Coordinates of N, CA and C in Angstrom, one line a residue:
P1 N -6.5 -54.0 23.2 CA -5.3 -53.4 23.5 C -5.8 -52.0 23.9
R2 N -5.4 -51.4 24.7 CA -5.9 -50.0 25.6 C -5.6 -49.0 24.5
P3 N -6.4 -47.9 24.4 CA -6.0 -47.1 23.4 C -5.4 -45.9 24.1
E4 N -4.5 -45.2 23.3 CA -3.8 -43.9 24.1 C -4.7 -43.0 24.3
R5 N -3.9 -42.4 25.7 CA -4.5 -41.3 26.4 C -5.0 -40.2 25.1
G6 N -6.2 -39.7 25.4 CA -6.8 -38.9 24.6 C -7.4 -39.2 23.3
A7 N -7.3 -40.7 23.2 CA -8.1 -40.7 21.9 C -9.5 -41.1 22.1
P8 N -9.8 -41.1 20.9 CA -11.8 -41.5 20.8 C -12.4 -42.5 21.8
P9 N -13.2 -42.2 22.5 CA -13.6 -43.7 22.9 C -14.2 -44.9 22.0
Q10 N -13.8 -46.1 22.4 CA -13.6 -47.4 21.4 C -14.9 -48.0 21.8
L11 N -15.7 -48.2 21.1 CA -16.6 -49.3 21.6 C -16.9 -50.6 20.6
S12 N -17.3 -51.5 21.6 CA -17.6 -53.2 21.1 C -18.6 -53.4 21.9
F13 N -19.2 -54.2 20.4 CA -20.6 -55.1 20.6 C -20.1 -56.5 20.4
R14 N -20.1 -57.5 21.1 CA -19.9 -58.9 21.3 C -21.0 -59.7 21.1
V15 N -21.5 -60.8 20.5 CA -22.7 -61.6 21.0 C -22.1 -63.0 21.2
T16 N -21.7 -63.3 22.0 CA -21.1 -64.6 22.5 C -21.8 -65.8 23.1
G17 N -22.9 -66.0 22.8 CA -23.6 -66.9 23.3 C -24.8 -66.7 23.2
H18 N -26.0 -67.8 23.8 CA -27.4 -67.9 23.7 C -27.7 -68.8 24.7
D19 N -28.8 -68.6 25.5 CA -29.4 -69.5 26.4 C -30.6 -69.4 25.8
E20 N -31.6 -71.0 26.2 CA -33.0 -70.9 26.1 C -33.6 -70.6 27.6
I21 N -34.6 -69.8 27.6 CA -35.7 -69.4 28.3 C -36.8 -69.6 28.4
E22 N -37.6 -70.5 29.0 CA -38.9 -70.7 28.6 C -39.2 -70.8 27.6
A23 N -38.8 -71.5 26.7 CA -38.9 -71.8 25.0 C -38.6 -70.6 24.2
H24 N -37.8 -69.8 24.7 CA -37.4 -68.8 23.7 C -35.9 -69.0 24.0
T25 N -35.3 -68.1 22.8 CA -33.8 -68.2 22.8 C -33.3 -66.7 22.9
Y26 N -32.4 -66.4 24.1 CA -31.9 -64.9 24.3 C -30.5 -65.0 23.6
Y27 N -29.6 -64.0 23.0 CA -28.8 -64.3 22.7 C -28.0 -63.1 24.0
K28 N -26.7 -63.3 24.2 CA -26.1 -62.4 25.1 C -25.2 -61.4 24.6
V29 N -25.4 -60.2 24.6 CA -24.9 -59.3 23.7 C -23.6 -58.6 24.9
E30 N -22.7 -58.8 24.6 CA -21.6 -58.2 26.0 C -21.0 -57.0 25.2
C31 N -21.0 -55.6 25.8 CA -21.0 -54.5 25.5 C -19.4 -53.8 26.2
S32 N -18.8 -52.6 25.5 CA -17.7 -52.2 26.2 C -17.7 -50.8 25.7
V33 N -17.5 -50.0 26.4 CA -16.9 -48.6 25.8 C -15.5 -48.1 26.7
T34 N -14.5 -47.9 26.2 CA -13.3 -47.2 26.7 C -13.2 -45.9 26.7
L35 N -13.1 -45.0 27.6 CA -13.3 -43.7 27.5 C -11.8 -42.9 27.6
R36 N -11.3 -42.2 26.5 CA -10.2 -41.3 26.8 C -8.9 -42.2 27.1
G37 N -9.0 -43.5 27.0 CA -7.9 -44.3 27.2 C -7.6 -45.0 28.6
E38 N -8.7 -44.4 29.5 CA -8.5 -44.9 30.8 C -9.7 -45.6 31.1
R39 N -10.8 -45.3 31.4 CA -11.9 -46.4 32.1 C -12.6 -46.8 31.0
R40 N -12.8 -48.0 31.4 CA -13.3 -49.1 30.6 C -14.8 -49.6 31.4
L41 N -16.0 -49.3 30.5 CA -17.4 -50.2 31.1 C -17.8 -51.1 30.5
E42 N -18.2 -52.0 31.1 CA -18.5 -53.4 30.3 C -20.1 -53.2 31.0
W43 N -20.9 -54.0 30.3 CA -22.0 -54.7 30.5 C -22.4 -55.3 29.3
Q44 N -23.4 -56.1 30.0 CA -24.1 -57.2 28.7 C -25.6 -57.6 29.0
A45 N -26.1 -57.8 28.0 CA -27.7 -58.0 28.1 C -28.2 -59.3 27.1
F46 N -29.0 -59.5 27.7 CA -29.8 -60.6 27.0 C -31.0 -60.4 26.4
R47 N -30.9 -60.5 24.7 CA -32.1 -60.2 24.3 C -32.5 -61.2 23.2
R48 N -33.7 -61.1 22.8 CA -34.2 -61.9 21.8 C -34.0 -61.5 20.4
L49 N -33.9 -62.3 19.5 CA -33.5 -62.0 18.1 C -34.7 -61.1 17.3
A50 N -35.7 -61.0 18.1 CA -37.0 -60.3 17.5 C -36.8 -58.7 18.0
R51 N -36.3 -58.8 19.2 CA -36.2 -57.3 19.8 C -34.8 -56.6 19.0
L52 N -33.7 -57.8 18.7 CA -32.4 -57.0 18.2 C -32.8 -56.6 17.1
R53 N -33.6 -57.1 16.3 CA -33.7 -56.7 15.0 C -34.8 -55.6 14.9
A54 N -35.7 -55.2 15.7 CA -36.9 -54.4 15.8 C -36.1 -52.8 16.3
E55 N -35.3 -53.4 17.3 CA -35.1 -52.0 18.2 C -33.4 -51.6 17.9
L56 N -32.6 -52.3 17.4 CA -31.3 -52.1 16.9 C -31.2 -52.2 15.5
H57 N -31.3 -53.4 14.7 CA -31.0 -53.2 13.2 C -31.8 -52.6 12.5
D58 N -33.2 -52.4 12.8 CA -33.9 -51.5 11.9 C -34.0 -50.1 11.8
S59 N -33.5 -50.0 13.3 CA -33.1 -48.4 13.6 C -31.9 -48.2 12.7
V60 N -31.1 -48.9 13.1 CA -29.4 -48.3 12.5 C -29.9 -48.4 10.9
K61 N -30.7 -49.3 10.4 CA -30.8 -49.1 8.7 C -31.5 -48.0 8.5
A62 N -32.6 -47.9 9.1 CA -33.4 -46.5 8.5 C -32.3 -45.5 9.2
E63 N -31.4 -45.1 9.8 CA -31.0 -44.1 10.2 C -29.8 -44.0 9.4
L64 N -29.0 -44.9 8.9 CA -27.8 -44.9 7.5 C -28.4 -45.1 6.3
G65 N -29.6 -45.1 6.1 CA -30.2 -45.1 4.8 C -29.0 -46.1 3.6
A66 N -28.7 -45.1 2.5 CA -28.1 -45.6 1.7 C -26.7 -46.1 2.2
A67 N -26.1 -45.4 3.1 CA -24.7 -45.9 3.8 C -25.0 -47.3 4.5
Y68 N -25.9 -47.8 4.7 CA -25.8 -49.0 5.3 C -25.2 -50.0 4.8
A69 N -25.7 -50.2 3.3 CA -25.0 -51.1 2.8 C -23.3 -51.0 2.7
Q70 N -23.0 -50.0 2.8 CA -21.4 -49.7 2.6 C -21.1 -50.0 4.0
H71 N -21.7 -50.0 5.0 CA -20.9 -50.3 6.9 C -21.1 -51.9 6.8
F72 N -22.2 -52.2 6.1 CA -22.5 -53.8 6.6 C -22.3 -54.6 5.3
E73 N -21.7 -54.3 4.3 CA -21.5 -55.2 3.1 C -20.9 -56.5 3.5
G74 N -21.7 -57.5 3.2 CA -21.0 -59.2 3.5 C -21.1 -59.1 5.2
K75 N -21.8 -58.5 5.3 CA -22.2 -58.6 7.3 C -23.6 -58.7 7.6
P76 N -24.6 -59.5 6.8 CA -25.9 -59.5 7.1 C -26.5 -59.9 8.5
F77 N -27.9 -59.3 8.6 CA -28.2 -59.3 10.1 C -28.8 -60.9 10.0
A78 N -29.2 -61.5 11.2 CA -29.7 -62.7 11.0 C -31.2 -63.0 10.4
G79 N -31.4 -63.8 9.9 CA -32.8 -63.9 9.1 C -33.3 -64.6 10.4
R80 N -34.7 -64.8 10.0 CA -35.6 -65.0 11.1 C -35.6 -66.6 11.4
G81 N -36.1 -66.9 12.5 CA -36.3 -68.0 13.1 C -35.0 -68.6 13.7
G82 N -34.0 -67.7 14.3 CA -33.3 -68.3 15.1 C -32.2 -70.0 14.5
L83 N -31.8 -69.7 13.3 CA -31.4 -71.0 12.9 C -29.9 -71.0 13.2
R84 N -29.3 -72.2 12.8 CA -28.1 -72.5 13.4 C -26.9 -71.6 12.6
G85 N -26.2 -70.9 13.5 CA -25.1 -70.3 13.0 C -25.7 -68.7 13.3
T86 N -26.9 -68.4 13.9 CA -27.3 -66.9 14.6 C -26.3 -66.4 15.5
T87 N -26.0 -67.3 16.0 CA -25.0 -66.1 17.2 C -23.8 -65.6 16.3
A88 N -23.0 -66.6 15.5 CA -22.1 -65.9 14.8 C -22.4 -64.7 13.8
V89 N -23.8 -65.1 13.1 CA -23.9 -63.9 12.3 C -24.2 -62.4 13.0
L90 N -24.9 -62.8 14.1 CA -25.2 -61.7 15.1 C -23.9 -61.2 15.5
D91 N -22.8 -61.9 16.1 CA -21.6 -61.4 16.3 C -20.9 -60.5 15.5
T92 N -20.9 -61.1 14.0 CA -20.1 -60.5 13.0 C -21.0 -58.9 12.8
W93 N -22.4 -58.9 12.7 CA -22.9 -57.5 12.7 C -22.8 -56.9 13.5
C94 N -22.7 -57.1 14.8 CA -22.6 -55.9 16.0 C -21.3 -55.4 15.7
Q95 N -20.3 -56.4 15.5 CA -18.6 -55.9 15.5 C -18.9 -54.8 14.3
A96 N -19.5 -55.2 13.3 CA -19.6 -54.0 12.0 C -20.4 -52.6 13.1
L97 N -21.3 -52.8 13.4 CA -22.1 -51.7 14.1 C -21.1 -51.0 14.7
A98 N -20.6 -51.6 15.6 CA -19.3 -50.9 16.6 C -18.1 -50.1 15.8
A99 N -17.7 -50.8 14.9 CA -17.2 -50.2 14.2 C -17.4 -48.7 13.0
C100 N -18.6 -49.0 12.8 CA -19.4 -47.4 12.1 C -19.9 -46.4 13.1
V101 N -19.6 -46.8 14.2 CA -20.2 -46.0 15.2 C -19.1 -44.7 15.6

């Protein structure tokens, strides 16, 4: 749904899949921001799990401090090793991130 004119920006982060590239798993992160109900910007990035953890998760957790548990309750970040189900776990975590921004 498109937000009303004058509404605050809407942010979306979704992890929609992954690809194996040179023996490494890269997760597809689809991002969008809708500005003032008019203009929607979309982009995607492929990132390895370790980079998502170090550059996104760890930074968010440090910045939020004690509030992290409130925003991400029941939505853990993916475990190390890229086990089965990692894409879905990352997607849930990224949706929670967008909701708290």
